PDB file of C-alpha atoms and ligand atoms in Angstrom:
ATOM      1  CA  MET G   5      -6.021-128.166  10.762  1.00 85.00           C
ATOM      2  CA  LEU G   6      -6.056-124.382  10.899  1.00 88.00           C
ATOM      3  CA  LEU G   7      -2.792-122.442  10.973  1.00 96.00           C
ATOM      4  CA  LYS G   8      -3.184-119.686  13.569  1.00 96.00           C
ATOM      5  CA  LYS G   9      -1.583-116.252  13.157  1.00 96.00           C
ATOM      6  CA  VAL G  10      -1.750-113.754  16.034  1.00 97.00           C
ATOM      7  CA  TYR G  11      -2.330-110.038  15.468  1.00 98.00           C
ATOM      8  CA  THR G  12      -2.814-106.997  17.697  1.00 98.00           C
ATOM      9  CA  LEU G  13      -5.413-104.265  17.269  1.00 98.00           C
ATOM     10  CA  VAL G  14      -5.311-101.121  19.446  1.00 98.00           C
ATOM     11  CA  PHE G  15      -7.974 -98.463  20.031  1.00 98.00           C
ATOM     12  CA  ILE G  16      -7.071 -95.225  21.795  1.00 98.00           C
ATOM     13  CA  SER G  17      -9.909 -93.109  23.115  1.00 98.00           C
ATOM     14  CA  LYS G  18     -10.334 -89.658  24.662  1.00 97.00           C
ATOM     15  CA  ASP G  19     -13.351 -87.439  25.407  1.00 96.00           C
ATOM     16  CA  GLN G  20     -15.935 -89.688  23.709  1.00 97.00           C
ATOM     17  CA  GLN G  21     -13.737 -89.968  20.613  1.00 98.00           C
ATOM     18  CA  ILE G  22     -11.833 -92.922  19.230  1.00 98.00           C
ATOM     19  CA  LEU G  23      -8.669 -92.873  17.155  1.00 98.00           C
ATOM     20  CA  LEU G  24      -8.881 -94.770  13.874  1.00 98.00           C
ATOM     21  CA  GLY G  25      -6.423 -94.996  11.009  1.00 98.00           C
ATOM     22  CA  LEU G  26      -7.093 -95.221   7.288  1.00 98.00           C
ATOM     23  CA  LYS G  27      -4.938 -98.115   6.076  1.00 98.00           C
ATOM     24  CA  LYS G  28      -2.855 -96.898   3.140  1.00 98.00           C
ATOM     25  CA  ARG G  29      -1.459-100.242   1.957  1.00 97.00           C
ATOM     26  CA  GLY G  30      -1.636-104.013   2.372  1.00 95.00           C
ATOM     27  CA  PHE G  31      -4.407-106.091   3.984  1.00 94.00           C
ATOM     28  CA  GLY G  32      -7.467-103.908   4.680  1.00 96.00           C
ATOM     29  CA  VAL G  33      -6.262-101.039   2.446  1.00 97.00           C
ATOM     30  CA  ASN G  34      -8.667 -98.038   2.343  1.00 98.00           C
ATOM     31  CA  LYS G  35     -10.476 -99.193   5.470  1.00 98.00           C
ATOM     32  CA  TRP G  36     -10.582 -97.380   8.822  1.00 98.00           C
ATOM     33  CA  ASN G  37      -9.394 -99.583  11.655  1.00 98.00           C
ATOM     34  CA  GLY G  38      -7.454 -99.566  14.904  1.00 98.00           C
ATOM     35  CA  PHE G  39      -3.662 -99.903  14.800  1.00 98.00           C
ATOM     36  CA  GLY G  40      -1.887-103.215  14.887  1.00 98.00           C
ATOM     37  CA  GLY G  41      -0.212-106.074  13.105  1.00 97.00           C
ATOM     38  CA  LYS G  42       1.699-109.298  13.539  1.00 97.00           C
ATOM     39  CA  LEU G  43       3.924-110.250  16.434  1.00 95.00           C
ATOM     40  CA  GLU G  44       7.672-110.219  15.895  1.00 94.00           C
ATOM     41  CA  PRO G  45       9.786-113.103  17.231  1.00 92.00           C
ATOM     42  CA  ASN G  46      10.446-112.891  21.011  1.00 94.00           C
ATOM     43  CA  GLU G  47       7.899-110.137  21.519  1.00 97.00           C
ATOM     44  CA  THR G  48       4.983-110.299  23.959  1.00 98.00           C
ATOM     45  CA  ILE G  49       1.539-109.410  22.692  1.00 98.00           C
ATOM     46  CA  VAL G  50       1.432-106.078  24.555  1.00 98.00           C
ATOM     47  CA  GLU G  51       4.938-105.192  23.339  1.00 98.00           C
ATOM     48  CA  ALA G  52       3.754-105.836  19.780  1.00 98.00           C
ATOM     49  CA  ALA G  53       0.610-103.749  20.350  1.00 98.00           C
ATOM     50  CA  SER G  54       2.602-100.793  21.703  1.00 98.00           C
ATOM     51  CA  ARG G  55       5.241-101.048  18.930  1.00 98.00           C
ATOM     52  CA  GLU G  56       2.665-101.178  16.123  1.00 98.00           C
ATOM     53  CA  LEU G  57       0.844 -98.141  17.534  1.00 98.00           C
ATOM     54  CA  LYS G  58       4.095 -96.153  17.551  1.00 98.00           C
ATOM     55  CA  GLU G  59       5.122 -97.327  14.083  1.00 98.00           C
ATOM     56  CA  GLU G  60       1.716 -96.667  12.523  1.00 98.00           C
ATOM     57  CA  CYS G  61       0.693 -93.323  14.066  1.00 98.00           C
ATOM     58  CA  CYS G  62       3.628 -92.134  16.228  1.00 98.00           C
ATOM     59  CA  ILE G  63       1.906 -92.243  19.611  1.00 98.00           C
ATOM     60  CA  ARG G  64       3.264 -94.026  22.637  1.00 98.00           C
ATOM     61  CA  VAL G  65       1.413 -96.106  25.165  1.00 98.00           C
ATOM     62  CA  LYS G  66       2.915 -98.028  28.071  1.00 98.00           C
ATOM     63  CA  THR G  67       2.396-101.770  27.830  1.00 98.00           C
ATOM     64  CA  THR G  68       0.925-101.688  31.356  1.00 98.00           C
ATOM     65  CA  ASP G  69      -1.753 -99.204  30.207  1.00 98.00           C
ATOM     66  CA  LEU G  70      -3.006-101.493  27.417  1.00 98.00           C
ATOM     67  CA  LYS G  71      -6.153-103.347  28.473  1.00 98.00           C
ATOM     68  CA  ASN G  72      -7.107-106.517  26.621  1.00 98.00           C
ATOM     69  CA  ILE G  73     -10.763-105.831  25.794  1.00 98.00           C
ATOM     70  CA  GLY G  74     -11.572-108.316  23.075  1.00 98.00           C
ATOM     71  CA  HIS G  75     -10.635-111.455  21.214  1.00 98.00           C
ATOM     72  CA  LEU G  76     -11.549-111.923  17.550  1.00 98.00           C
ATOM     73  CA  GLU G  77     -11.027-114.844  15.200  1.00 98.00           C
ATOM     74  CA  PHE G  78     -11.298-114.575  11.431  1.00 98.00           C
ATOM     75  CA  THR G  79     -11.364-117.329   8.845  1.00 98.00           C
ATOM     76  CA  PHE G  80     -11.851-117.064   5.106  1.00 97.00           C
ATOM     77  CA  GLU G  81     -13.513-119.607   2.825  1.00 97.00           C
ATOM     78  CA  GLY G  82     -10.863-121.851   1.217  1.00 96.00           C
ATOM     79  CA  ASP G  83      -8.038-120.523   3.430  1.00 96.00           C
ATOM     80  CA  LYS G  84      -6.464-122.662   6.145  1.00 96.00           C
ATOM     81  CA  THR G  85      -5.220-119.678   8.158  1.00 97.00           C
ATOM     82  CA  MET G  86      -7.071-118.373  11.196  1.00 97.00           C
ATOM     83  CA  MET G  87      -6.326-114.769  12.148  1.00 98.00           C
ATOM     84  CA  GLU G  88      -6.469-114.410  15.888  1.00 98.00           C
ATOM     85  CA  VAL G  89      -6.764-110.728  16.756  1.00 98.00           C
ATOM     86  CA  ARG G  90      -6.187-109.502  20.309  1.00 98.00           C
ATOM     87  CA  VAL G  91      -7.959-106.190  20.814  1.00 98.00           C
ATOM     88  CA  PHE G  92      -6.566-103.629  23.281  1.00 98.00           C
ATOM     89  CA  GLY G  93      -7.822-100.286  24.508  1.00 98.00           C
ATOM     90  CA  SER G  94      -6.219 -97.387  26.350  1.00 98.00           C
ATOM     91  CA  LYS G  95      -7.175 -93.858  27.352  1.00 98.00           C
ATOM     92  CA  LEU G  96      -3.584 -93.095  28.318  1.00 98.00           C
ATOM     93  CA  PHE G  97      -1.071 -92.196  25.638  1.00 98.00           C
ATOM     94  CA  GLU G  98       1.667 -89.722  24.807  1.00 98.00           C
ATOM     95  CA  GLY G  99       2.196 -87.749  21.619  1.00 98.00           C
ATOM     96  CA  ILE G 100       0.074 -86.458  18.766  1.00 98.00           C
ATOM     97  CA  PRO G 101      -1.134 -88.926  16.130  1.00 98.00           C
ATOM     98  CA  ARG G 102       0.744 -88.400  12.861  1.00 98.00           C
ATOM     99  CA  GLU G 103       0.343 -89.836   9.379  1.00 98.00           C
ATOM    100  CA  THR G 104       2.844 -92.532   8.430  1.00 98.00           C
ATOM    101  CA  GLU G 105       3.433 -94.598   5.279  1.00 97.00           C
ATOM    102  CA  GLU G 106       0.952 -97.151   6.638  1.00 97.00           C
ATOM    103  CA  MET G 107      -1.861 -95.144   8.246  1.00 98.00           C
ATOM    104  CA  LEU G 108      -3.681 -91.809   8.223  1.00 98.00           C
ATOM    105  CA  PRO G 109      -4.950 -91.267  11.799  1.00 98.00           C
ATOM    106  CA  LYS G 110      -8.152 -89.386  12.646  1.00 98.00           C
ATOM    107  CA  TRP G 111     -10.309 -88.955  15.767  1.00 98.00           C
ATOM    108  CA  PHE G 112     -13.980 -89.971  15.346  1.00 98.00           C
ATOM    109  CA  PRO G 113     -16.821 -89.232  17.772  1.00 98.00           C
ATOM    110  CA  CYS G 114     -17.964 -92.546  19.308  1.00 98.00           C
ATOM    111  CA  ASN G 115     -21.470 -91.934  17.936  1.00 97.00           C
ATOM    112  CA  ASN G 116     -20.210 -91.378  14.375  1.00 98.00           C
ATOM    113  CA  ILE G 117     -18.012 -94.366  13.490  1.00 98.00           C
ATOM    114  CA  PRO G 118     -17.448 -94.724   9.686  1.00 98.00           C
ATOM    115  CA  PHE G 119     -18.747 -98.307   9.480  1.00 98.00           C
ATOM    116  CA  ASP G 120     -19.386 -98.080   5.719  1.00 98.00           C
ATOM    117  CA  ASP G 121     -15.619 -97.790   5.220  1.00 98.00           C
ATOM    118  CA  MET G 122     -14.556-100.450   7.734  1.00 98.00           C
ATOM    119  CA  TRP G 123     -14.397-104.248   7.918  1.00 98.00           C
ATOM    120  CA  PRO G 124     -18.007-105.588   8.003  1.00 98.00           C
ATOM    121  CA  ASP G 125     -17.349-107.368  11.324  1.00 98.00           C
ATOM    122  CA  ASP G 126     -16.684-104.034  13.057  1.00 98.00           C
ATOM    123  CA  ARG G 127     -20.402-103.132  13.027  1.00 98.00           C
ATOM    124  CA  ILE G 128     -21.047-106.288  15.046  1.00 98.00           C
ATOM    125  CA  TRP G 129     -18.428-106.026  17.792  1.00 98.00           C
ATOM    126  CA  PHE G 130     -17.805-102.241  18.080  1.00 98.00           C
ATOM    127  CA  PRO G 131     -21.024-101.801  20.151  1.00 98.00           C
ATOM    128  CA  TYR G 132     -19.518-104.102  22.833  1.00 98.00           C
ATOM    129  CA  MET G 133     -16.263-102.112  22.880  1.00 98.00           C
ATOM    130  CA  LEU G 134     -18.076 -98.754  22.952  1.00 98.00           C
ATOM    131  CA  LYS G 135     -20.184 -99.902  25.926  1.00 97.00           C
ATOM    132  CA  GLY G 136     -17.049-101.038  27.768  1.00 97.00           C
ATOM    133  CA  GLN G 137     -17.989-104.742  27.548  1.00 98.00           C
ATOM    134  CA  LEU G 138     -15.352-107.433  27.003  1.00 98.00           C
ATOM    135  CA  PHE G 139     -16.111-109.582  23.963  1.00 98.00           C
ATOM    136  CA  TYR G 140     -15.251-112.660  21.928  1.00 98.00           C
ATOM    137  CA  GLY G 141     -16.253-112.906  18.288  1.00 98.00           C
ATOM    138  CA  ARG G 142     -15.552-115.264  15.434  1.00 98.00           C
ATOM    139  CA  PHE G 143     -16.330-114.475  11.834  1.00 98.00           C
ATOM    140  CA  HIS G 144     -16.147-116.659   8.760  1.00 98.00           C
ATOM    141  CA  TYR G 145     -15.816-114.642   5.556  1.00 98.00           C
ATOM    142  CA  LYS G 146     -16.828-115.749   2.060  1.00 98.00           C
ATOM    143  CA  ASP G 147     -14.668-113.018   0.553  1.00 96.00           C
ATOM    144  CA  LEU G 148     -13.264-109.741   1.827  1.00 94.00           C
ATOM    145  CA  ASP G 149     -16.717-108.056   1.760  1.00 95.00           C
ATOM    146  CA  THR G 150     -19.051-110.832   2.896  1.00 97.00           C
ATOM    147  CA  ILE G 151     -19.484-112.553   6.258  1.00 98.00           C
ATOM    148  CA  LEU G 152     -20.949-116.053   5.837  1.00 98.00           C
ATOM    149  CA  ASN G 153     -21.550-116.675   9.539  1.00 98.00           C
ATOM    150  CA  TYR G 154     -20.443-115.391  12.914  1.00 98.00           C
ATOM    151  CA  HIS G 155     -20.729-115.757  16.652  1.00 98.00           C
ATOM    152  CA  ILE G 156     -20.346-112.935  19.186  1.00 98.00           C
ATOM    153  CA  GLU G 157     -20.618-112.900  22.958  1.00 98.00           C
ATOM    154  CA  GLU G 158     -19.889-110.720  25.929  1.00 98.00           C
ATOM    155  CA  LEU G 159     -17.167-112.052  28.235  1.00 98.00           C
ATOM    156  CA  LYS G 160     -17.095-111.527  31.983  1.00 97.00           C
ATOM    157  CA  SER G 161     -13.270-111.641  31.994  1.00 95.00           C
ATOM    158  CA  MET G 162     -10.533-112.024  29.374  1.00 89.00           C
TER     159      MET G 162
HETATM  160  P1  LIG V   4      -1.121-106.089   9.021  1.00 94.40           P
HETATM  161  O1  LIG V   4      -1.466-106.995   7.878  1.00 94.40           O
HETATM  162  O2  LIG V   4      -1.270-104.637   8.688  1.00 94.40           O
HETATM  163  O3  LIG V   4      -2.206-106.379  10.173  1.00 94.40           O
HETATM  164  N1  LIG V   4      -7.512-107.087  10.974  1.00 94.40           N
HETATM  165  C1  LIG V   4      -8.843-106.854  11.074  1.00 94.40           C
HETATM  166  N2  LIG V   4      -9.488-105.919  11.778  1.00 94.40           N
HETATM  167  C2  LIG V   4     -10.841-105.938  11.699  1.00 94.40           C
HETATM  168  N3  LIG V   4     -11.498-105.005  12.410  1.00 94.40           N
HETATM  169  N4  LIG V   4     -11.540-106.819  10.950  1.00 94.40           N
HETATM  170  C3  LIG V   4     -10.906-107.756  10.238  1.00 94.40           C
HETATM  171  O4  LIG V   4     -11.690-108.590   9.526  1.00 94.40           O
HETATM  172  C4  LIG V   4      -9.495-107.810  10.281  1.00 94.40           C
HETATM  173  N5  LIG V   4      -8.540-108.592   9.723  1.00 94.40           N
HETATM  174  C5  LIG V   4      -7.348-108.129  10.151  1.00 94.40           C
HETATM  175  C6  LIG V   4      -5.502-107.060  12.447  1.00 94.40           C
HETATM  176  C7  LIG V   4      -3.575-106.411   9.889  1.00 94.40           C
HETATM  177  C8  LIG V   4      -4.329-105.621  10.947  1.00 94.40           C
HETATM  178  O5  LIG V   4      -5.712-105.663  10.603  1.00 94.40           O
HETATM  179  C9  LIG V   4      -6.479-106.288  11.631  1.00 94.40           C
HETATM  180  C10 LIG V   4      -4.249-106.192  12.351  1.00 94.40           C
HETATM  181  O6  LIG V   4      -4.326-105.120  13.291  1.00 94.40           O
HETATM  182  C11 LIG V   4     -11.236-109.558   8.650  1.00 94.40           C
HETATM  183  O7  LIG V   4       0.197-106.420   9.668  1.00 94.40           O
END
């Protein structure tokens, strides 16, 4: 039996650019990623997504502006936990991204994503997100650098 843990992951975009953050500590340290984390008790998934974005890079997005664009599942060899990651996107936001203790935010052109310094799975599902396609992906990792096997598909609805 797998123990499921739910996470959020938010990508803000504007003018053919996407906002990524360099993770400064914890899981995924030194990797560029979207903004997100675990749900707190009594919080909906979109509330968690909006809160994490504010906490990690100081920008605000209304929960109603967050679109669920993808669903990812991660498992690791020898670990009974499955990370279920709900991916959200928005072009609407308020504020200027600022560095926090957790993340260093930076805008990247959509045709110049720093995949070499990201989770290996990102190379596989980012193309769906960048084309505006909804997606489901599951990835089984051998260790933090190596994907043993995966499945990815476009979804018609979430
Ligand atoms: P905290 O531990 O900071 O939340 N996350 C992943 N994102 C990608 N792109 N690939 C992975 O491959 C990931 N594993 C976890 C989910 C961790 C944040 O990192 C995301 C959360 O937004 C294994 O609370």
